[in-house]
Tab-separated table of N, CA and C in Angstrom:
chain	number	residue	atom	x	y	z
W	1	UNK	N	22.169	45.042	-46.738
W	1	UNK	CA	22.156	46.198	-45.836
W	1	UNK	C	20.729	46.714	-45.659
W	2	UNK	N	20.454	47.102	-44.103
W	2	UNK	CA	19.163	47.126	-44.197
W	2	UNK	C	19.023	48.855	-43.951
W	3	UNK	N	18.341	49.565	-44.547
W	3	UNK	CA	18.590	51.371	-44.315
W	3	UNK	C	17.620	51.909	-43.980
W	4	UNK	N	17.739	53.165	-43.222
W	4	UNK	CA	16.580	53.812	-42.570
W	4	UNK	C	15.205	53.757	-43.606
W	5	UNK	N	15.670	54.092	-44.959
W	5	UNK	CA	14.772	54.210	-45.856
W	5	UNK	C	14.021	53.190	-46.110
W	6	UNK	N	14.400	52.160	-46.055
W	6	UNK	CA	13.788	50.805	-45.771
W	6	UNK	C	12.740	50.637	-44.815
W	7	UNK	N	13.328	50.723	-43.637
W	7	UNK	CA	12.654	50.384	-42.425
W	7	UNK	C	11.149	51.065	-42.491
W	8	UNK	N	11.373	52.585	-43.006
W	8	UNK	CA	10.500	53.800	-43.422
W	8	UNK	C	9.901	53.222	-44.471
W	9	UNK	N	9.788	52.436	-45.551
W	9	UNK	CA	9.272	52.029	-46.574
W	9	UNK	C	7.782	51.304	-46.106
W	10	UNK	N	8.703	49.573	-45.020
W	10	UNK	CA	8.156	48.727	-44.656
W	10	UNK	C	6.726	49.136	-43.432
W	11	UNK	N	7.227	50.359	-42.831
W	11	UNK	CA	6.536	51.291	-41.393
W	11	UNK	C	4.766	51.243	-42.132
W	12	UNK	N	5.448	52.593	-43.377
W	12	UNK	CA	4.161	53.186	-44.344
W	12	UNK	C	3.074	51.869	-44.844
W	13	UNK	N	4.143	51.024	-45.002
W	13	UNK	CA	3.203	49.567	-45.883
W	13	UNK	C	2.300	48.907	-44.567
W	14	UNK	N	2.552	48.652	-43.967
W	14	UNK	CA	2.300	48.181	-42.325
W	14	UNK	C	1.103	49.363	-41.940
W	15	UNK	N	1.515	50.395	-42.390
W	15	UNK	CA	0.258	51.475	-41.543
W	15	UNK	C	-1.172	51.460	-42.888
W	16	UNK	N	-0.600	51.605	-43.883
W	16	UNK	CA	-1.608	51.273	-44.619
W	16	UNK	C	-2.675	49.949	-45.032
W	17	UNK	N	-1.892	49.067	-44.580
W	17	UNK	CA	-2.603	47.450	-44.212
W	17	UNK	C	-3.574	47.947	-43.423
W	18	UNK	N	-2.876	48.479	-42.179
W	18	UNK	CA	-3.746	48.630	-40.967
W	18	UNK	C	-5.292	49.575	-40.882
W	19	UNK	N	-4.911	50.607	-41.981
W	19	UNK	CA	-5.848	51.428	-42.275
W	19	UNK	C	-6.887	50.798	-42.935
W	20	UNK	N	-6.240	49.651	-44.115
W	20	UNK	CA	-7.313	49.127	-44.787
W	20	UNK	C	-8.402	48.416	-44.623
W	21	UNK	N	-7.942	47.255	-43.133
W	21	UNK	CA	-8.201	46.434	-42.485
W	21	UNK	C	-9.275	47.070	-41.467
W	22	UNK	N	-8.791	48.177	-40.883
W	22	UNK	CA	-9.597	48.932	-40.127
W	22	UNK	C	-10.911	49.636	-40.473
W	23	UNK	N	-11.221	50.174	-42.001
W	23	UNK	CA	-12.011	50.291	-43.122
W	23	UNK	C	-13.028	49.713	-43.049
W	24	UNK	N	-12.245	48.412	-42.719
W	24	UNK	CA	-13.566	47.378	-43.256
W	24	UNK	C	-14.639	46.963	-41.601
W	25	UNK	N	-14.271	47.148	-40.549
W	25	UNK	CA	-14.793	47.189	-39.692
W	25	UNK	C	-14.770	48.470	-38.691
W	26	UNK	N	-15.553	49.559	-38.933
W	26	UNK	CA	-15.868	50.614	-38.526
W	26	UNK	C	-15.845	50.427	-37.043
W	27	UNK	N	-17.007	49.904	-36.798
W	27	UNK	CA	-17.921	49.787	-35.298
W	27	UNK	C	-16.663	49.282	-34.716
W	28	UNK	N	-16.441	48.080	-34.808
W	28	UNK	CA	-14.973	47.764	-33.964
W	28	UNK	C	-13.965	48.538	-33.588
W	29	UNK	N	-13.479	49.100	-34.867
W	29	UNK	CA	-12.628	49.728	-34.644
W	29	UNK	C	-12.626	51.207	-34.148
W	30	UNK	N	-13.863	51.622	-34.100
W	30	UNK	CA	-13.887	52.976	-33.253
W	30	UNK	C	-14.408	52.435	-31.958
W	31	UNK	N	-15.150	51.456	-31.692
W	31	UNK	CA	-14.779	51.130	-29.757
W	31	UNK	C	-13.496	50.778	-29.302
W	32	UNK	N	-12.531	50.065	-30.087
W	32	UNK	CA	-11.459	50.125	-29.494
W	32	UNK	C	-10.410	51.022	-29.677
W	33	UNK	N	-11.031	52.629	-30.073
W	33	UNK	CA	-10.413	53.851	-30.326
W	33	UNK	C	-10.672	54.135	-28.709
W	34	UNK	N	-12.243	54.014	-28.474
W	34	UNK	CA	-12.561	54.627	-27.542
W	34	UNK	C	-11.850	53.789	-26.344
W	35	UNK	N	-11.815	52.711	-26.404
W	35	UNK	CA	-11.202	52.242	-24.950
W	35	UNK	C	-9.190	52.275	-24.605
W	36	UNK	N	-9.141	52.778	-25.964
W	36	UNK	CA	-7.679	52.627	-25.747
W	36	UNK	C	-6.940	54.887	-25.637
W	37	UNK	N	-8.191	55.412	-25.622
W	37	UNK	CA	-7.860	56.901	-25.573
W	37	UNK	C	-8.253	57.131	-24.102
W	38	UNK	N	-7.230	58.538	-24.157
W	38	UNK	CA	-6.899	58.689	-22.652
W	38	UNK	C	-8.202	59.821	-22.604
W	39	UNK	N	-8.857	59.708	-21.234
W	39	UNK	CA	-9.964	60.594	-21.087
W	39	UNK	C	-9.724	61.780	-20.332
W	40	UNK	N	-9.830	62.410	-21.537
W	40	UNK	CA	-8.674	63.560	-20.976
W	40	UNK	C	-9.506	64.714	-20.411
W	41	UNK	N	-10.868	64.582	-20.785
W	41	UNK	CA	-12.363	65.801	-20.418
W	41	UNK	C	-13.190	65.198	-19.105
W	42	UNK	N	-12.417	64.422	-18.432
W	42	UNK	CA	-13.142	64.161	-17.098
W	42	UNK	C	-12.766	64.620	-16.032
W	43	UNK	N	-12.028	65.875	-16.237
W	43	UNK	CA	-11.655	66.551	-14.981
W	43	UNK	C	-12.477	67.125	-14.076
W	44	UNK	N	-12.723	66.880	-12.866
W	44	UNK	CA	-13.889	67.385	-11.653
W	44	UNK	C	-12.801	67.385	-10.582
């Protein structure tokens, strides 16, 4: 049986990989912060 609590277990483990992974390459990973955020201060 597979249970919410589970799914929620596997989510956290998955986001923390991602964090770790992301750690290790800064520069990368904050340009593709920047190209994937909505530009929300260019209103004219």
């Amino acid at each position: 049986m597979y249970t919410i609590e589970m799914a929620y277990a596997r989510m956290r483990e998955l986001q923390d990989l991602a964090n770790r992974s992301r750690a290790h390459q800064p520069a990368a990973a904050h340009r593709a912060d920047k190209t994937r955020a909505p530009r929300a201060h260019k209103k004219r």
